[in-house]
PDB file of C-alpha atoms in Angstrom:
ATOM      1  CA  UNK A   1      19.702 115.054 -55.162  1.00 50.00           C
ATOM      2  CA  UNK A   2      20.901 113.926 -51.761  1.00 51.00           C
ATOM      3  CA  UNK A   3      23.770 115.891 -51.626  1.00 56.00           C
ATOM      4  CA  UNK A   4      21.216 119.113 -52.525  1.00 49.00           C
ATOM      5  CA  UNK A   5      19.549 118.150 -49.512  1.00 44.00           C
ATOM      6  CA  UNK A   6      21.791 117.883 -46.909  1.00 48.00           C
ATOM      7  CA  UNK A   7      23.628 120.892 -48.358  1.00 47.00           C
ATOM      8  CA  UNK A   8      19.944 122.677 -47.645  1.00 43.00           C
ATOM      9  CA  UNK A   9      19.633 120.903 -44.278  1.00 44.00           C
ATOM     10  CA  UNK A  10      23.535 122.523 -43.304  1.00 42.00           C
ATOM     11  CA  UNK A  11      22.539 125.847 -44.218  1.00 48.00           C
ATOM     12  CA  UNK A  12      19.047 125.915 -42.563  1.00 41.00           C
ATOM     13  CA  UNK A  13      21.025 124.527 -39.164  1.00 41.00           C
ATOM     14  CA  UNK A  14      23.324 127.296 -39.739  1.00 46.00           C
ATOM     15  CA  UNK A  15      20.973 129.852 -40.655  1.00 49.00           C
ATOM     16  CA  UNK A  16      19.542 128.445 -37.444  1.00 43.00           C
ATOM     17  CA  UNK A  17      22.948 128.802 -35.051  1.00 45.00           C
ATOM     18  CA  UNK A  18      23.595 132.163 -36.522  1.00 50.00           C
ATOM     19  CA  UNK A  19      20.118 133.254 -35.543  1.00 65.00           C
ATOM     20  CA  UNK A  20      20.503 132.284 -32.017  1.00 84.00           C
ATOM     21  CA  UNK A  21      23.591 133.444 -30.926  1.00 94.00           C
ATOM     22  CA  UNK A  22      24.271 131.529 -27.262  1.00 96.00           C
ATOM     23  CA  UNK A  23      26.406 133.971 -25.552  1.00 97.00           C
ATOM     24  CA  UNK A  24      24.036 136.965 -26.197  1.00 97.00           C
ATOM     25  CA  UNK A  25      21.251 134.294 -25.571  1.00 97.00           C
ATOM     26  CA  UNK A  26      22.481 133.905 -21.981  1.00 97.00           C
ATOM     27  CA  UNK A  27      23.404 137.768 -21.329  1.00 98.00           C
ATOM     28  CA  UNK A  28      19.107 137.652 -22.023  1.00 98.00           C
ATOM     29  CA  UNK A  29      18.310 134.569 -19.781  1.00 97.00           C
ATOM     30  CA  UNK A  30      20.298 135.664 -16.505  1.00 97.00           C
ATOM     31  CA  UNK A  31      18.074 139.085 -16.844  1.00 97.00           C
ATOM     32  CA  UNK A  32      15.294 137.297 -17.526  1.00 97.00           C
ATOM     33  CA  UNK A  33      14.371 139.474 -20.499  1.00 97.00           C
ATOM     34  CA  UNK A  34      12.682 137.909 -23.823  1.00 98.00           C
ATOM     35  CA  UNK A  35      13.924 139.993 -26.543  1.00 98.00           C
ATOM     36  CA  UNK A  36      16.573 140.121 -29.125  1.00 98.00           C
ATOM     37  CA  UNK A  37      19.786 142.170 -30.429  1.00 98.00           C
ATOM     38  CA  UNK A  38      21.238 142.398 -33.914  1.00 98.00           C
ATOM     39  CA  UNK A  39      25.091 143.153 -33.825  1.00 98.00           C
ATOM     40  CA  UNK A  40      25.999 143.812 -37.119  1.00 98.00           C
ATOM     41  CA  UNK A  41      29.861 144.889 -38.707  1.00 97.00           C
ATOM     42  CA  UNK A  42      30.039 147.833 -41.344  1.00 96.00           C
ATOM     43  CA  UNK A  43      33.349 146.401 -43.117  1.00 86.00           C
ATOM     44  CA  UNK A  44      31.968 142.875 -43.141  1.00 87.00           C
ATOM     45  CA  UNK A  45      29.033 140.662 -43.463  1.00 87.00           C
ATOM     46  CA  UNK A  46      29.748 139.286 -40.051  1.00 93.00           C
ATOM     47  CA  UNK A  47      26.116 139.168 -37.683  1.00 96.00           C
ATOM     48  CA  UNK A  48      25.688 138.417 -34.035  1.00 97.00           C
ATOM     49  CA  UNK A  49      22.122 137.790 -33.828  1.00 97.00           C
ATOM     50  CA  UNK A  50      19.868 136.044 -30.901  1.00 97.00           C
ATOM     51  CA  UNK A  51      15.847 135.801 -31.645  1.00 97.00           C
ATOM     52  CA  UNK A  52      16.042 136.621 -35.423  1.00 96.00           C
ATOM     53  CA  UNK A  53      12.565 135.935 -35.491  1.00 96.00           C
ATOM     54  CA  UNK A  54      11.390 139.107 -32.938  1.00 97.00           C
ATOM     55  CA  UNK A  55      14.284 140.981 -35.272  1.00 98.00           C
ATOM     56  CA  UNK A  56      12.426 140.433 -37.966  1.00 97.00           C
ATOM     57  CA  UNK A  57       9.220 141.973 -36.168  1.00 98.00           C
ATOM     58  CA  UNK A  58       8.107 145.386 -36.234  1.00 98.00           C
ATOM     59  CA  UNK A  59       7.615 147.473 -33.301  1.00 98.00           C
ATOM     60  CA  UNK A  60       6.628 150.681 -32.664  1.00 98.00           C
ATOM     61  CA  UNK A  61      10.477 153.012 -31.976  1.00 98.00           C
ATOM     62  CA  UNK A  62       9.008 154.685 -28.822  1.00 98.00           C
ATOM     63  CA  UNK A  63      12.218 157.711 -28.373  1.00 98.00           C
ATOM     64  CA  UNK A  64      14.432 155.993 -30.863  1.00 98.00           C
ATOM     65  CA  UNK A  65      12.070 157.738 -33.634  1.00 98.00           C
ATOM     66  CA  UNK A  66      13.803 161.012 -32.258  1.00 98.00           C
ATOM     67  CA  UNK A  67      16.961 160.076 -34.369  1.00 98.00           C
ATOM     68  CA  UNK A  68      15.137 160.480 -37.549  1.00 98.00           C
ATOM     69  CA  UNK A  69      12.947 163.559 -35.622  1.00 98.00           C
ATOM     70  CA  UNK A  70      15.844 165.412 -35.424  1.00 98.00           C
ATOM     71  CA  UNK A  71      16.972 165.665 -38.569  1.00 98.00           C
ATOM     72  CA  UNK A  72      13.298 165.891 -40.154  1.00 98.00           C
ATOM     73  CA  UNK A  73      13.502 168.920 -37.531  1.00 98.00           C
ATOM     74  CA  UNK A  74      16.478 170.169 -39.008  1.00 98.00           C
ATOM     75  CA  UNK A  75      15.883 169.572 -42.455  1.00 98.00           C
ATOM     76  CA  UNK A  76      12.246 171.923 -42.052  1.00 98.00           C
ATOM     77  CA  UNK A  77      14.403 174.646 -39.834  1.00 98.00           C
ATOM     78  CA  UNK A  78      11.943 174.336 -36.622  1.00 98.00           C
ATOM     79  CA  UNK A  79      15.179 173.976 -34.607  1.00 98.00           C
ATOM     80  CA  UNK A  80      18.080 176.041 -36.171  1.00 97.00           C
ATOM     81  CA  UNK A  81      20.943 173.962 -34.031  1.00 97.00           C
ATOM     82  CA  UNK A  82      22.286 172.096 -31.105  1.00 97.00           C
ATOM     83  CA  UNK A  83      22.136 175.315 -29.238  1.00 96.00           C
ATOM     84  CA  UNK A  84      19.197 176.835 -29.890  1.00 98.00           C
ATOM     85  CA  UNK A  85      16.812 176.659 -26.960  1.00 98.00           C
ATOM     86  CA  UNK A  86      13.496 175.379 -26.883  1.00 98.00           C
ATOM     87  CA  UNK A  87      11.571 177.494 -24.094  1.00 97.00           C
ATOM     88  CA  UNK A  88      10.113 175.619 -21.484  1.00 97.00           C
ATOM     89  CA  UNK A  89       6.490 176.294 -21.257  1.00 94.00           C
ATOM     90  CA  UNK A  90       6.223 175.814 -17.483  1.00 95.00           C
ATOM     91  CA  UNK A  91       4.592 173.062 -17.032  1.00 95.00           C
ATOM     92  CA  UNK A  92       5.629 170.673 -14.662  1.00 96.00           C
ATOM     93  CA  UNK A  93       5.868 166.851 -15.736  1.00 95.00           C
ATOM     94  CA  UNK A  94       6.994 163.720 -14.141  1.00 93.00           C
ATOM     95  CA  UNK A  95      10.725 164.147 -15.283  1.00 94.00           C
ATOM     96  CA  UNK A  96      12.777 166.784 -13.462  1.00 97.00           C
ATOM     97  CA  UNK A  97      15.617 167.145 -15.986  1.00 96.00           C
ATOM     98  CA  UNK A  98      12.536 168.278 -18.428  1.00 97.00           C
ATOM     99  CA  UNK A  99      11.290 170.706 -16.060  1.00 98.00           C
ATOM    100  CA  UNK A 100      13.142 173.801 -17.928  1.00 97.00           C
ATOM    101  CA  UNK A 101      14.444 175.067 -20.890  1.00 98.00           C
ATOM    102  CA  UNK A 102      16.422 172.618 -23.618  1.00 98.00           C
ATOM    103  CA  UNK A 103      18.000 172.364 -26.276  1.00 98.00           C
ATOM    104  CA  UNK A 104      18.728 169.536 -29.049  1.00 97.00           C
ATOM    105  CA  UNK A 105      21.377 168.149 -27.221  1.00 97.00           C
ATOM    106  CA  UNK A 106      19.879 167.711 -23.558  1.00 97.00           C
ATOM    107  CA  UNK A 107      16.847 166.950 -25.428  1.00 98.00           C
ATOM    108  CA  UNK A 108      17.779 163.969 -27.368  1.00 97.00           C
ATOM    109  CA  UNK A 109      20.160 163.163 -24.141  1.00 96.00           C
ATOM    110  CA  UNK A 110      16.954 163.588 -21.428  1.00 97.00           C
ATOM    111  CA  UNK A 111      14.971 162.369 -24.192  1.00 97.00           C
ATOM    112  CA  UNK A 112      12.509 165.339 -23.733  1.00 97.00           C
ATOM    113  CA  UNK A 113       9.057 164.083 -25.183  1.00 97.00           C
ATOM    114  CA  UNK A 114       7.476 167.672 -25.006  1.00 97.00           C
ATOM    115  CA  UNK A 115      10.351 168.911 -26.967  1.00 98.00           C
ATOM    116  CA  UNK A 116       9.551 167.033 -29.784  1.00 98.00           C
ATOM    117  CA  UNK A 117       5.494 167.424 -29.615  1.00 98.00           C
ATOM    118  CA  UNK A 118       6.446 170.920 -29.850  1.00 98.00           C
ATOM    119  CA  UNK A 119       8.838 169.940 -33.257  1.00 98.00           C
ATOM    120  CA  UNK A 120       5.883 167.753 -34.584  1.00 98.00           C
ATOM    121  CA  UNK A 121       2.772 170.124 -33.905  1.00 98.00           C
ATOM    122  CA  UNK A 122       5.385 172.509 -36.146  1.00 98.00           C
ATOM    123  CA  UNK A 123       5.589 170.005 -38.870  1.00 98.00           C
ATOM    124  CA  UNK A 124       2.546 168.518 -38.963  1.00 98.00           C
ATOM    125  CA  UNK A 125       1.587 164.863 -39.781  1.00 98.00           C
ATOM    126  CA  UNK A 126       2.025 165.563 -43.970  1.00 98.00           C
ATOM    127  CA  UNK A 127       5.460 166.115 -43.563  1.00 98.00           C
ATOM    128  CA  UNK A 128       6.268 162.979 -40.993  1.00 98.00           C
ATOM    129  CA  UNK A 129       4.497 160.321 -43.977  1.00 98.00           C
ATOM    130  CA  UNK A 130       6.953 162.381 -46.917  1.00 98.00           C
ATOM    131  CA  UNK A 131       9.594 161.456 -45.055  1.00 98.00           C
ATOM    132  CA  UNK A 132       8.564 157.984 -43.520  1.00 98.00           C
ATOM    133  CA  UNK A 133       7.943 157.464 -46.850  1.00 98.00           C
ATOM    134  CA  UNK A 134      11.206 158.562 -48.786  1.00 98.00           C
ATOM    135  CA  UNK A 135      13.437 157.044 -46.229  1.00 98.00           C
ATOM    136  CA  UNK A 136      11.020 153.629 -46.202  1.00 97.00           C
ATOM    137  CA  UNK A 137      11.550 153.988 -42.246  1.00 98.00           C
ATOM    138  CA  UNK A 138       9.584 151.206 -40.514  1.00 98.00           C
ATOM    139  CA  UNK A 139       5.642 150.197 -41.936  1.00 98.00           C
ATOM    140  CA  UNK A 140       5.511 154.224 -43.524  1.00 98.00           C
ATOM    141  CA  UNK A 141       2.550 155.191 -41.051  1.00 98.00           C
ATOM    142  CA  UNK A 142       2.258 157.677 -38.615  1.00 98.00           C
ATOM    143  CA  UNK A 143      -1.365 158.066 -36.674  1.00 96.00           C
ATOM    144  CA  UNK A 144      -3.884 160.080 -35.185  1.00 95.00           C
ATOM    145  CA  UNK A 145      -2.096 161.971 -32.629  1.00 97.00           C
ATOM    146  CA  UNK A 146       0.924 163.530 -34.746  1.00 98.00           C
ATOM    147  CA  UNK A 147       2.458 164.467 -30.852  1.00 97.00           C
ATOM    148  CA  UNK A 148       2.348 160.674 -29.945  1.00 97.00           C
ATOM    149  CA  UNK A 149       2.454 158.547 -32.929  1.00 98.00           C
ATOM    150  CA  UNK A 150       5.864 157.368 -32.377  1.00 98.00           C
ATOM    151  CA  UNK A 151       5.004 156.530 -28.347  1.00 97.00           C
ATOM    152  CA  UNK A 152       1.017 154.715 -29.083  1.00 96.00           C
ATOM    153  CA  UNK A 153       0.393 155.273 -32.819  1.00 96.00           C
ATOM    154  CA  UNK A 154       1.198 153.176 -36.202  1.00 98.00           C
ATOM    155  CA  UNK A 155       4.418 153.754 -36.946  1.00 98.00           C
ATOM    156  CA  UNK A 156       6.485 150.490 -36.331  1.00 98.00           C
ATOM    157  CA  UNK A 157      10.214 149.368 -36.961  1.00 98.00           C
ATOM    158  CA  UNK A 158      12.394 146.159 -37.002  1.00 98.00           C
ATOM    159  CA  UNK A 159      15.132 145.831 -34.984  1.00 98.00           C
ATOM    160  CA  UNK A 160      17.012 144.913 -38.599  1.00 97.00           C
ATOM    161  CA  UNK A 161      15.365 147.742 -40.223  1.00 98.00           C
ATOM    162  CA  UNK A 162      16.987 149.978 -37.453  1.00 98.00           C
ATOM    163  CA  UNK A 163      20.150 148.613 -37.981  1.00 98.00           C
ATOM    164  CA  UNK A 164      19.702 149.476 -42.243  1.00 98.00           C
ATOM    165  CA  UNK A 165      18.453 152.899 -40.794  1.00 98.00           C
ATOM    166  CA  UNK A 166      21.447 153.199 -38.779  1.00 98.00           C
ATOM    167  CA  UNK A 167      24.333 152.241 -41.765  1.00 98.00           C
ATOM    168  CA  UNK A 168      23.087 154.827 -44.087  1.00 98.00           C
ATOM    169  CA  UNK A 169      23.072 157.641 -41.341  1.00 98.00           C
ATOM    170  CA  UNK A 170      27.067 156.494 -40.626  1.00 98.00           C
ATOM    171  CA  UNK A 171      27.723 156.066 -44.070  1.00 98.00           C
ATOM    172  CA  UNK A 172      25.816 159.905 -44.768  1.00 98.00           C
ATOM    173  CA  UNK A 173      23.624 157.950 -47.001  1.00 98.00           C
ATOM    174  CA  UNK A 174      20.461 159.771 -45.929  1.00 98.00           C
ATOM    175  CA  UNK A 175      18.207 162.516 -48.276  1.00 97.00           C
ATOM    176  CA  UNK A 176      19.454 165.356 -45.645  1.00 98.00           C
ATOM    177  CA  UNK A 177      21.871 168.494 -45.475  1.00 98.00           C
ATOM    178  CA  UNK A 178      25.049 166.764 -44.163  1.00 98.00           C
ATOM    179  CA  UNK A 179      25.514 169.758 -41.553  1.00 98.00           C
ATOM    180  CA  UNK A 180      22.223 167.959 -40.029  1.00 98.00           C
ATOM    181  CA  UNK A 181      23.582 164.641 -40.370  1.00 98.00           C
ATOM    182  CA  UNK A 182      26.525 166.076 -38.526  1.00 98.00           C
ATOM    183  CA  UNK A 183      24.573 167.275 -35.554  1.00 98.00           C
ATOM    184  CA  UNK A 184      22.474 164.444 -35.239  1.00 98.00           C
ATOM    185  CA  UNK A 185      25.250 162.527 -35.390  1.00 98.00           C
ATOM    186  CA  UNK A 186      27.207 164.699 -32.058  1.00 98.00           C
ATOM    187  CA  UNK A 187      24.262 164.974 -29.842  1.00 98.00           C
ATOM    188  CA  UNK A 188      23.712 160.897 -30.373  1.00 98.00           C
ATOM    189  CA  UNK A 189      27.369 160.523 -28.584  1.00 98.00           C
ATOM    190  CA  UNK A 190      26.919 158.744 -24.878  1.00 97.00           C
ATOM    191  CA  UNK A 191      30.344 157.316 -24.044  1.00 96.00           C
ATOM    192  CA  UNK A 192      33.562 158.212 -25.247  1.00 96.00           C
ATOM    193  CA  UNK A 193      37.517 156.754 -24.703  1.00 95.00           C
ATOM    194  CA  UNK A 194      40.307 156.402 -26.238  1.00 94.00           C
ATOM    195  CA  UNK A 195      39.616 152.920 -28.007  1.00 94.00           C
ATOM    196  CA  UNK A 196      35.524 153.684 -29.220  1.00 97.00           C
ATOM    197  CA  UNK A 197      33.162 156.171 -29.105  1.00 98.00           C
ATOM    198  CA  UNK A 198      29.475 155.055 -28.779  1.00 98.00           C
ATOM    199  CA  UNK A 199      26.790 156.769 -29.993  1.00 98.00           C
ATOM    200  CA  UNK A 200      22.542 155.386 -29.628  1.00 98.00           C
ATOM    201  CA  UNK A 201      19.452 156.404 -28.409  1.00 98.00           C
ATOM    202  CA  UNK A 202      16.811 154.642 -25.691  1.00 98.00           C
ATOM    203  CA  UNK A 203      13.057 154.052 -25.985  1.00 98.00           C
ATOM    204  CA  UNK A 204      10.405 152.904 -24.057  1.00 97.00           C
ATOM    205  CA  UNK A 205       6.620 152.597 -25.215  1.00 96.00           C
ATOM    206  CA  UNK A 206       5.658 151.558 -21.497  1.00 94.00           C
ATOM    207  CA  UNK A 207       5.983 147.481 -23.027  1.00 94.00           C
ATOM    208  CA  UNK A 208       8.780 147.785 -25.533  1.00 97.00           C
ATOM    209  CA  UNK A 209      12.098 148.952 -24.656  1.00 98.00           C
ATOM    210  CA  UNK A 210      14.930 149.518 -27.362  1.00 98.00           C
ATOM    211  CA  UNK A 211      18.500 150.328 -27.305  1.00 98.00           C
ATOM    212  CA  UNK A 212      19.877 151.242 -30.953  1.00 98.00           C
ATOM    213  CA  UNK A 213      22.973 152.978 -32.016  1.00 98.00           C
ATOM    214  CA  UNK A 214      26.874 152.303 -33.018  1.00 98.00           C
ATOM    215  CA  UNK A 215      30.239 151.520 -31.699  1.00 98.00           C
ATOM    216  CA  UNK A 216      33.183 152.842 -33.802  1.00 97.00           C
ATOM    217  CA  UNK A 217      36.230 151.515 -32.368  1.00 95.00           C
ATOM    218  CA  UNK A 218      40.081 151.522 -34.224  1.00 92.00           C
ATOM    219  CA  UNK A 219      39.258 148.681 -36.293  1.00 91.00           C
ATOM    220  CA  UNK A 220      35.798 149.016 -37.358  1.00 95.00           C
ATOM    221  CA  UNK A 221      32.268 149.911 -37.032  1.00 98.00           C
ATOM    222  CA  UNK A 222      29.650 147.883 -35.205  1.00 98.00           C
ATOM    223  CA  UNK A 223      25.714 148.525 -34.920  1.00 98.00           C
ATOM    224  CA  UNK A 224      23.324 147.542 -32.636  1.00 98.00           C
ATOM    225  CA  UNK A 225      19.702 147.246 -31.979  1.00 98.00           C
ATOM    226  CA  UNK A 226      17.991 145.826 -29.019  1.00 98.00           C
ATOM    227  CA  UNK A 227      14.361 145.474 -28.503  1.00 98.00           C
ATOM    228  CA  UNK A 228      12.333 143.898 -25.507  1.00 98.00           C
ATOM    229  CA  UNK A 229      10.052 143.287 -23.393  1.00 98.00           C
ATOM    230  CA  UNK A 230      10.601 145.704 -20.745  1.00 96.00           C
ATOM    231  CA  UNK A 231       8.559 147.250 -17.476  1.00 96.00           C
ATOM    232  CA  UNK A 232       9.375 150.402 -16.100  1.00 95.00           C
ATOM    233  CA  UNK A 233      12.042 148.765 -13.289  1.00 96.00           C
ATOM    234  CA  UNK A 234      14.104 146.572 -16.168  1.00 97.00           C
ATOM    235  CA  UNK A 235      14.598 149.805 -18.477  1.00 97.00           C
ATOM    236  CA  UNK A 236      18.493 149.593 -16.890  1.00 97.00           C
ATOM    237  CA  UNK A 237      18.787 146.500 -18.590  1.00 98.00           C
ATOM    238  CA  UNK A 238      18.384 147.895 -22.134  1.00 98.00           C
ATOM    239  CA  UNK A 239      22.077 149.183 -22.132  1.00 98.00           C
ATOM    240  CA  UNK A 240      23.464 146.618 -19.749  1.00 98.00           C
ATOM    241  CA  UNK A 241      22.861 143.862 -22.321  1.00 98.00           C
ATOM    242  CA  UNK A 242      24.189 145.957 -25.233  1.00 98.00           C
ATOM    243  CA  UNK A 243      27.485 146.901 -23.279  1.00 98.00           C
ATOM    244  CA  UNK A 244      27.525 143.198 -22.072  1.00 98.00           C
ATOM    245  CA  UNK A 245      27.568 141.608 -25.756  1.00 98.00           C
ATOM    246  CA  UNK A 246      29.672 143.872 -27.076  1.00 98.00           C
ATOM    247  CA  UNK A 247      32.319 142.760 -24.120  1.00 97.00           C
ATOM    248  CA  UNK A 248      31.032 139.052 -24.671  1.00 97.00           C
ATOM    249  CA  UNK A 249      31.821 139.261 -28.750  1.00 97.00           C
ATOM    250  CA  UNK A 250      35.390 141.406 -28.102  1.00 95.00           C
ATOM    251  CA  UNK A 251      34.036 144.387 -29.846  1.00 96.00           C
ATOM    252  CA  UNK A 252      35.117 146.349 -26.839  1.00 94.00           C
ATOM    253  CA  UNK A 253      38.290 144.904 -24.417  1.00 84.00           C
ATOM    254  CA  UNK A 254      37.115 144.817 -21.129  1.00 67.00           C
ATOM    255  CA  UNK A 255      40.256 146.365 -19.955  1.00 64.00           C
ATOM    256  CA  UNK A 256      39.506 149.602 -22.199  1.00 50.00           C
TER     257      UNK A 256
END
């Protein structure tokens, strides 16, 4: 019995250690940022993890959602391609870059909010809860504003659930045409050498700020989600700390 439980006492502290990864913990504290970030291997078990706890939470995906609103958009043909353009309908907003005519690629890259109200008045809120639904993305809601519910509606996500979300679009394990899967996959691409290719989307609700996506480099596949608490001046720091624990964990060689 006393060897049961200190073996249960070992694993709980290292359940514990795991869960609180320091170096990623102090990539947090010198920002001053109270969030956390799941790192997590495709051809292992191996996890960095710091504030399992808040990656256990669900949040609501702010622009990350427009991974899975691009290939719902795909799927139900309201954008034909990554060429296509979506027309501009003159109105000027806030954002410059948005200020003319897109298409899927500078939209997901500008992260063009009126380009996908325009998607989701197309599909209507019936066809967001099928799919929230059949992929189990997140809680399964939606809300009342089908052109916002992603930015200040229901919907709301883990930072592991992103990560799950994340695998099966790598590993094509998602109930779409893989020529969608394909494009999604393209236009996601931000940075690109010779030793990785990283591909992951932003989001900001105006509180939370996320970071998610994946690093393939010549040995494997790592994936990453970020969430925090983040004002309008910090929203820089959403990729820094990514970048800076992949560096700190040797996923990517400083000198690449």
């Amino acid at each position: 019995m006393q060897i049961i439980k200190i073996f249960i006492i070992l694993n709980l502290l290292l359940n514990f250690v795991l869960a609180n990864d320091k170096e990623i913990e102090n990539i947090f504290q010198k920002k001053q940022i109270d969030g956390t970030l799941v790192l997590s291997s495709l051809n292992s078990d191996k996890e960095f993890i710091y504030n399992k706890n808040r990656a256990l939470t669900q949040y609501i995906p702010a622009s990350t959602f427009k991974v899975l609103n691009t290939l719902i958009s795909l799927e139900e043909e309201v954008i034909k391609d990554e060429y296509e353009t979506i027309k501009w309908d003159g109105k000027k907003r806030f954002y410059e870059p948005w200020n003319k005519d897109q298409n899927l690629q500078s939209a997901i890259s500008f992260s063009c909010v009126w380009c996908y109200q325009k998607f989701a008045k197309e599909l209507g809120n019936d066809k967001y809860l099928f799919y929230l639904k059949k992929l189990h993305y997140g809680n399964e809601k939606t809300g009342l504003d089908v052109t916002t519910f992603w930015l200040e509606g229901d919907v709301k996500i883990s930072a592991y659930e992103q990560i799950d979300f994340l695998k099966k679009l790598y590993k094509n394990d998602l109930p779409f045409k893989q020529r969608n899967i394909d494009i999604t996959k393209k236009i996601l691409t931000v940075e690109e050498t010779k030793n990785y290719i990283i591909k992951a989307k932003s989001g900001w609700s105006g509180k939370i700020g996320w970071y998610i996506g994946y690093i393939k480099t010549n040995s494997n596949v790592w994936f990453f989600a970020l969430n925090a608490d983040i004002t309008k001046d910090q929203l820089k720091y959403r990729k820094q700390i990514v970048l800076e624990a992949l560096k700190t964990k040797k996923i990517i060689n400083v000198n690449n």
